[in-house]
């Protein structure tokens, strides 16, 4: 899979996103244009994606109570089973997300630096997943431990160069992106790959290391980052 982002100057979101995927010898290219809408307070209130024919493929709507996100509603036009709606409530340093139409709820806990460091998901009140992350002196996530339905111990290692992704692509911040994830997603992956100040160049999953094959340009920006994972039954 190869994805190109054609960013519009002074844009809050992407311009055009072109994805080319080759599976079993068949290659398909998909072009999407994403529009981001903000309100008078600078808060993101919607994402709209259209294909090369100008047809709407998916929409995301976000509502707020003051500075807090109160609802996220996602609509995938072609398949209603992909739709979801999240409601949010706040108590101190915790954010509780409930998924409308399901028994799933997720509690996010923030530390004193307003960073996500714990994620707990419940099914009908029963804890099914719990993830805790730790940070280094640069404020980057170095470890994620998940217990429950999945048992994962993931470590992340970084180089000494600035990660250009948060400012150039994911410039809306990690709060919205993480609150809009799936309950099974690990916040450690998002924090380390998309929102870290340095470039993630290696990881270890349950003790098995994965060193990325990384190349840089003359400004020490990553031009390629590749790795292989062998899947066994």
mmCIF file of C-alpha atoms in Angstrom:
data_model
loop_
_atom_site.group_PDB
_atom_site.id
_atom_site.type_symbol
_atom_site.label_atom_id
_atom_site.label_comp_id
_atom_site.label_asym_id
_atom_site.label_seq_id
_atom_site.Cartn_x
_atom_site.Cartn_y
_atom_site.Cartn_z
ATOM 1 C CA UNK A 1 0.000 0.000 0.000
ATOM 2 C CA UNK A 2 1.336 3.443 -0.986
ATOM 3 C CA UNK A 3 -0.396 6.636 0.164
ATOM 4 C CA UNK A 4 0.453 10.143 -1.086
ATOM 5 C CA UNK A 5 -0.785 13.273 0.691
ATOM 6 C CA UNK A 6 -1.079 16.388 -1.475
ATOM 7 C CA UNK A 7 -1.395 19.128 1.128
ATOM 8 C CA UNK A 8 -3.072 22.424 0.356
ATOM 9 C CA UNK A 9 -1.207 25.534 1.477
ATOM 10 C CA UNK A 10 -2.702 27.047 4.656
ATOM 11 C CA UNK A 11 -5.142 24.125 4.859
ATOM 12 C CA UNK A 12 -6.260 22.677 8.190
ATOM 13 C CA UNK A 13 -6.586 19.213 6.693
ATOM 14 C CA UNK A 14 -5.429 17.199 3.740
ATOM 15 C CA UNK A 15 -5.935 18.285 0.208
ATOM 16 C CA UNK A 16 -5.962 15.117 -1.880
ATOM 17 C CA UNK A 17 -5.147 11.637 -0.624
ATOM 18 C CA UNK A 18 -4.082 9.102 -3.258
ATOM 19 C CA UNK A 19 -3.810 5.470 -2.185
ATOM 20 C CA UNK A 20 -2.444 2.712 -4.429
ATOM 21 C CA UNK A 21 -2.741 -0.885 -3.235
ATOM 22 C CA UNK A 22 -1.521 -4.086 -4.901
ATOM 23 C CA UNK A 23 -3.083 -7.310 -3.633
ATOM 24 C CA UNK A 24 -2.481 -10.687 -5.301
ATOM 25 C CA UNK A 25 -1.127 -8.978 -8.406
ATOM 26 C CA UNK A 26 -4.069 -6.582 -8.839
ATOM 27 C CA UNK A 27 -3.404 -2.860 -8.411
ATOM 28 C CA UNK A 28 -6.071 -0.293 -7.608
ATOM 29 C CA UNK A 29 -5.656 3.454 -7.077
ATOM 30 C CA UNK A 30 -8.182 5.464 -5.065
ATOM 31 C CA UNK A 31 -8.254 9.273 -4.880
ATOM 32 C CA UNK A 32 -9.952 11.023 -1.983
ATOM 33 C CA UNK A 33 -10.312 14.713 -1.251
ATOM 34 C CA UNK A 34 -10.808 15.570 2.404
ATOM 35 C CA UNK A 35 -12.288 18.850 3.581
ATOM 36 C CA UNK A 36 -12.056 19.975 7.203
ATOM 37 C CA UNK A 37 -14.530 22.485 8.657
ATOM 38 C CA UNK A 38 -13.899 24.493 11.817
ATOM 39 C CA UNK A 39 -16.171 26.739 13.856
ATOM 40 C CA UNK A 40 -15.528 30.299 15.018
ATOM 41 C CA UNK A 41 -13.589 28.956 18.011
ATOM 42 C CA UNK A 42 -11.172 27.054 15.762
ATOM 43 C CA UNK A 43 -12.628 23.669 16.750
ATOM 44 C CA UNK A 44 -12.902 20.976 14.102
ATOM 45 C CA UNK A 45 -16.589 20.243 13.541
ATOM 46 C CA UNK A 46 -16.560 18.032 10.432
ATOM 47 C CA UNK A 47 -14.544 15.970 7.982
ATOM 48 C CA UNK A 48 -15.908 15.348 4.486
ATOM 49 C CA UNK A 49 -14.286 12.905 2.054
ATOM 50 C CA UNK A 50 -15.169 12.740 -1.634
ATOM 51 C CA UNK A 51 -13.874 10.458 -4.385
ATOM 52 C CA UNK A 52 -12.593 11.375 -7.850
ATOM 53 C CA UNK A 53 -16.198 11.497 -9.127
ATOM 54 C CA UNK A 54 -17.147 14.099 -6.524
ATOM 55 C CA UNK A 55 -19.251 11.602 -4.582
ATOM 56 C CA UNK A 56 -19.267 11.733 -0.783
ATOM 57 C CA UNK A 57 -17.689 8.571 0.636
ATOM 58 C CA UNK A 58 -17.732 9.320 4.368
ATOM 59 C CA UNK A 59 -18.424 12.111 6.821
ATOM 60 C CA UNK A 60 -17.475 12.757 10.430
ATOM 61 C CA UNK A 61 -19.330 15.291 12.574
ATOM 62 C CA UNK A 62 -18.011 16.552 15.915
ATOM 63 C CA UNK A 63 -19.963 18.564 18.497
ATOM 64 C CA UNK A 64 -18.725 20.278 21.651
ATOM 65 C CA UNK A 65 -19.782 21.471 25.053
ATOM 66 C CA UNK A 66 -17.404 24.346 25.649
ATOM 67 C CA UNK A 67 -13.900 23.048 24.922
ATOM 68 C CA UNK A 68 -14.856 19.386 25.349
ATOM 69 C CA UNK A 69 -15.912 17.014 22.581
ATOM 70 C CA UNK A 70 -19.406 15.758 23.401
ATOM 71 C CA UNK A 71 -20.256 13.664 20.313
ATOM 72 C CA UNK A 72 -18.568 12.150 17.256
ATOM 73 C CA UNK A 73 -20.767 10.685 14.507
ATOM 74 C CA UNK A 74 -19.256 8.813 11.553
ATOM 75 C CA UNK A 75 -21.163 7.868 8.395
ATOM 76 C CA UNK A 76 -19.696 5.576 5.741
ATOM 77 C CA UNK A 77 -21.969 5.958 2.731
ATOM 78 C CA UNK A 78 -21.520 2.522 1.151
ATOM 79 C CA UNK A 79 -21.952 0.397 4.276
ATOM 80 C CA UNK A 80 -24.105 1.364 7.263
ATOM 81 C CA UNK A 81 -22.429 -1.344 9.366
ATOM 82 C CA UNK A 82 -19.312 0.847 9.377
ATOM 83 C CA UNK A 83 -21.238 3.765 10.917
ATOM 84 C CA UNK A 84 -20.791 4.643 14.589
ATOM 85 C CA UNK A 85 -21.676 7.313 17.122
ATOM 86 C CA UNK A 86 -19.720 8.159 20.265
ATOM 87 C CA UNK A 87 -20.898 10.210 23.247
ATOM 88 C CA UNK A 88 -18.438 11.641 25.794
ATOM 89 C CA UNK A 89 -18.581 12.652 29.455
ATOM 90 C CA UNK A 90 -15.851 14.168 31.632
ATOM 91 C CA UNK A 91 -14.846 13.767 35.261
ATOM 92 C CA UNK A 92 -11.583 15.264 36.455
ATOM 93 C CA UNK A 93 -8.775 13.785 34.366
ATOM 94 C CA UNK A 94 -10.920 11.039 32.793
ATOM 95 C CA UNK A 95 -12.946 11.000 29.587
ATOM 96 C CA UNK A 96 -15.632 8.323 29.224
ATOM 97 C CA UNK A 97 -16.769 7.356 25.728
ATOM 98 C CA UNK A 98 -19.926 5.320 25.101
ATOM 99 C CA UNK A 99 -20.714 3.835 21.707
ATOM 100 C CA UNK A 100 -24.385 4.291 20.822
ATOM 101 C CA UNK A 101 -26.192 1.014 20.086
ATOM 102 C CA UNK A 102 -23.581 -1.145 21.839
ATOM 103 C CA UNK A 103 -22.613 -2.141 25.381
ATOM 104 C CA UNK A 104 -19.036 -0.878 24.852
ATOM 105 C CA UNK A 105 -17.631 2.033 26.828
ATOM 106 C CA UNK A 106 -14.057 3.307 27.032
ATOM 107 C CA UNK A 107 -12.410 5.404 29.723
ATOM 108 C CA UNK A 108 -9.356 7.511 28.795
ATOM 109 C CA UNK A 109 -7.187 8.856 31.618
ATOM 110 C CA UNK A 110 -4.869 11.853 31.176
ATOM 111 C CA UNK A 111 -1.843 12.703 33.289
ATOM 112 C CA UNK A 112 -0.893 16.102 34.726
ATOM 113 C CA UNK A 113 0.635 17.069 31.360
ATOM 114 C CA UNK A 114 -2.685 16.400 29.580
ATOM 115 C CA UNK A 115 -1.272 13.286 27.881
ATOM 116 C CA UNK A 116 -3.206 10.052 27.414
ATOM 117 C CA UNK A 117 -1.573 7.405 29.578
ATOM 118 C CA UNK A 118 -4.364 4.885 30.229
ATOM 119 C CA UNK A 119 -7.207 3.433 28.172
ATOM 120 C CA UNK A 120 -9.759 1.001 29.637
ATOM 121 C CA UNK A 121 -12.601 -0.576 27.657
ATOM 122 C CA UNK A 122 -15.646 -2.213 29.180
ATOM 123 C CA UNK A 123 -18.413 -4.432 27.843
ATOM 124 C CA UNK A 124 -21.530 -3.991 29.930
ATOM 125 C CA UNK A 125 -19.440 -2.900 32.895
ATOM 126 C CA UNK A 126 -16.889 -5.752 32.598
ATOM 127 C CA UNK A 127 -13.312 -4.670 31.915
ATOM 128 C CA UNK A 128 -12.173 -6.323 28.662
ATOM 129 C CA UNK A 129 -9.074 -4.299 27.709
ATOM 130 C CA UNK A 130 -6.686 -2.102 29.672
ATOM 131 C CA UNK A 131 -3.679 -0.239 28.249
ATOM 132 C CA UNK A 132 -1.111 1.857 30.105
ATOM 133 C CA UNK A 133 1.659 3.832 28.394
ATOM 134 C CA UNK A 134 4.826 5.482 29.683
ATOM 135 C CA UNK A 135 6.823 8.433 28.324
ATOM 136 C CA UNK A 136 10.502 9.400 28.165
ATOM 137 C CA UNK A 137 12.078 12.775 28.968
ATOM 138 C CA UNK A 138 11.201 14.028 25.460
ATOM 139 C CA UNK A 139 7.534 13.346 26.141
ATOM 140 C CA UNK A 140 7.411 10.463 23.654
ATOM 141 C CA UNK A 141 5.705 7.142 24.338
ATOM 142 C CA UNK A 142 8.258 4.400 25.008
ATOM 143 C CA UNK A 143 6.119 1.542 26.309
ATOM 144 C CA UNK A 144 2.545 0.258 26.012
ATOM 145 C CA UNK A 145 1.209 -2.622 28.096
ATOM 146 C CA UNK A 146 -2.206 -4.074 27.273
ATOM 147 C CA UNK A 147 -4.017 -6.701 29.331
ATOM 148 C CA UNK A 148 -7.394 -8.382 28.969
ATOM 149 C CA UNK A 149 -8.627 -9.769 25.644
ATOM 150 C CA UNK A 150 -5.216 -8.879 24.194
ATOM 151 C CA UNK A 151 -1.933 -9.288 26.033
ATOM 152 C CA UNK A 152 0.676 -6.941 24.576
ATOM 153 C CA UNK A 153 3.932 -5.430 25.758
ATOM 154 C CA UNK A 154 5.141 -2.982 23.111
ATOM 155 C CA UNK A 155 8.233 -0.772 23.290
ATOM 156 C CA UNK A 156 9.080 2.103 20.938
ATOM 157 C CA UNK A 157 12.508 3.528 20.061
ATOM 158 C CA UNK A 158 13.289 6.835 18.348
ATOM 159 C CA UNK A 159 16.029 8.615 16.432
ATOM 160 C CA UNK A 160 17.285 12.116 17.318
ATOM 161 C CA UNK A 161 15.581 13.996 14.479
ATOM 162 C CA UNK A 162 12.356 15.992 14.395
ATOM 163 C CA UNK A 163 9.285 14.080 13.260
ATOM 164 C CA UNK A 164 7.629 16.219 10.536
ATOM 165 C CA UNK A 165 4.324 14.340 10.549
ATOM 166 C CA UNK A 166 2.507 16.001 13.484
ATOM 167 C CA UNK A 167 2.869 19.506 12.044
ATOM 168 C CA UNK A 168 2.495 18.730 8.351
ATOM 169 C CA UNK A 169 -0.224 16.097 8.255
ATOM 170 C CA UNK A 170 -1.728 15.403 11.672
ATOM 171 C CA UNK A 171 -1.784 19.085 12.583
ATOM 172 C CA UNK A 172 -5.154 18.915 14.337
ATOM 173 C CA UNK A 173 -3.612 17.384 17.454
ATOM 174 C CA UNK A 174 -3.983 13.921 18.958
ATOM 175 C CA UNK A 175 -6.989 14.528 21.213
ATOM 176 C CA UNK A 176 -9.582 14.163 18.438
ATOM 177 C CA UNK A 177 -7.743 11.342 16.667
ATOM 178 C CA UNK A 178 -7.442 9.176 19.772
ATOM 179 C CA UNK A 179 -10.981 9.844 20.994
ATOM 180 C CA UNK A 180 -12.201 8.745 17.559
ATOM 181 C CA UNK A 181 -10.330 5.416 17.534
ATOM 182 C CA UNK A 182 -11.667 1.867 17.883
ATOM 183 C CA UNK A 183 -11.782 0.494 21.418
ATOM 184 C CA UNK A 184 -9.333 -2.256 20.385
ATOM 185 C CA UNK A 185 -6.749 0.223 19.003
ATOM 186 C CA UNK A 186 -3.672 0.920 21.102
ATOM 187 C CA UNK A 187 -3.013 4.547 21.928
ATOM 188 C CA UNK A 188 0.694 3.715 22.065
ATOM 189 C CA UNK A 189 0.852 3.206 18.306
ATOM 190 C CA UNK A 190 -0.787 6.567 17.608
ATOM 191 C CA UNK A 191 1.358 8.391 20.156
ATOM 192 C CA UNK A 192 4.618 6.880 18.876
ATOM 193 C CA UNK A 193 4.136 6.970 15.105
ATOM 194 C CA UNK A 194 1.954 10.012 14.477
ATOM 195 C CA UNK A 195 2.428 12.402 17.389
ATOM 196 C CA UNK A 196 5.948 11.885 18.719
ATOM 197 C CA UNK A 197 8.474 14.714 18.463
ATOM 198 C CA UNK A 198 11.113 12.270 17.152
ATOM 199 C CA UNK A 199 10.857 9.525 14.523
ATOM 200 C CA UNK A 200 9.955 6.020 15.670
ATOM 201 C CA UNK A 201 12.528 3.677 14.118
ATOM 202 C CA UNK A 202 12.089 0.421 16.046
ATOM 203 C CA UNK A 203 9.554 -1.427 18.133
ATOM 204 C CA UNK A 204 9.312 -4.628 20.103
ATOM 205 C CA UNK A 205 6.083 -6.606 20.441
ATOM 206 C CA UNK A 206 6.040 -9.119 23.313
ATOM 207 C CA UNK A 207 9.816 -9.309 23.163
ATOM 208 C CA UNK A 208 10.086 -9.744 19.380
ATOM 209 C CA UNK A 209 12.049 -6.805 17.888
ATOM 210 C CA UNK A 210 11.182 -5.032 14.637
ATOM 211 C CA UNK A 211 13.833 -2.638 13.375
ATOM 212 C CA UNK A 212 12.579 -0.346 10.631
ATOM 213 C CA UNK A 213 14.590 0.193 7.462
ATOM 214 C CA UNK A 214 14.814 3.997 7.521
ATOM 215 C CA UNK A 215 16.255 6.471 4.990
ATOM 216 C CA UNK A 216 16.532 10.255 5.367
ATOM 217 C CA UNK A 217 16.815 13.300 3.124
ATOM 218 C CA UNK A 218 19.421 16.061 3.507
ATOM 219 C CA UNK A 219 17.264 17.734 6.198
ATOM 220 C CA UNK A 220 17.146 14.515 8.282
ATOM 221 C CA UNK A 221 13.482 13.947 7.445
ATOM 222 C CA UNK A 222 12.415 10.344 6.938
ATOM 223 C CA UNK A 223 11.881 9.522 3.256
ATOM 224 C CA UNK A 224 11.105 5.828 3.757
ATOM 225 C CA UNK A 225 10.315 3.710 6.809
ATOM 226 C CA UNK A 226 9.703 0.046 6.093
ATOM 227 C CA UNK A 227 9.439 -3.176 8.026
ATOM 228 C CA UNK A 228 8.223 -6.724 7.476
ATOM 229 C CA UNK A 229 6.071 -8.832 9.753
ATOM 230 C CA UNK A 230 5.635 -12.555 9.137
ATOM 231 C CA UNK A 231 2.176 -13.778 10.113
ATOM 232 C CA UNK A 232 1.890 -17.343 11.342
ATOM 233 C CA UNK A 233 -1.291 -19.276 12.082
#
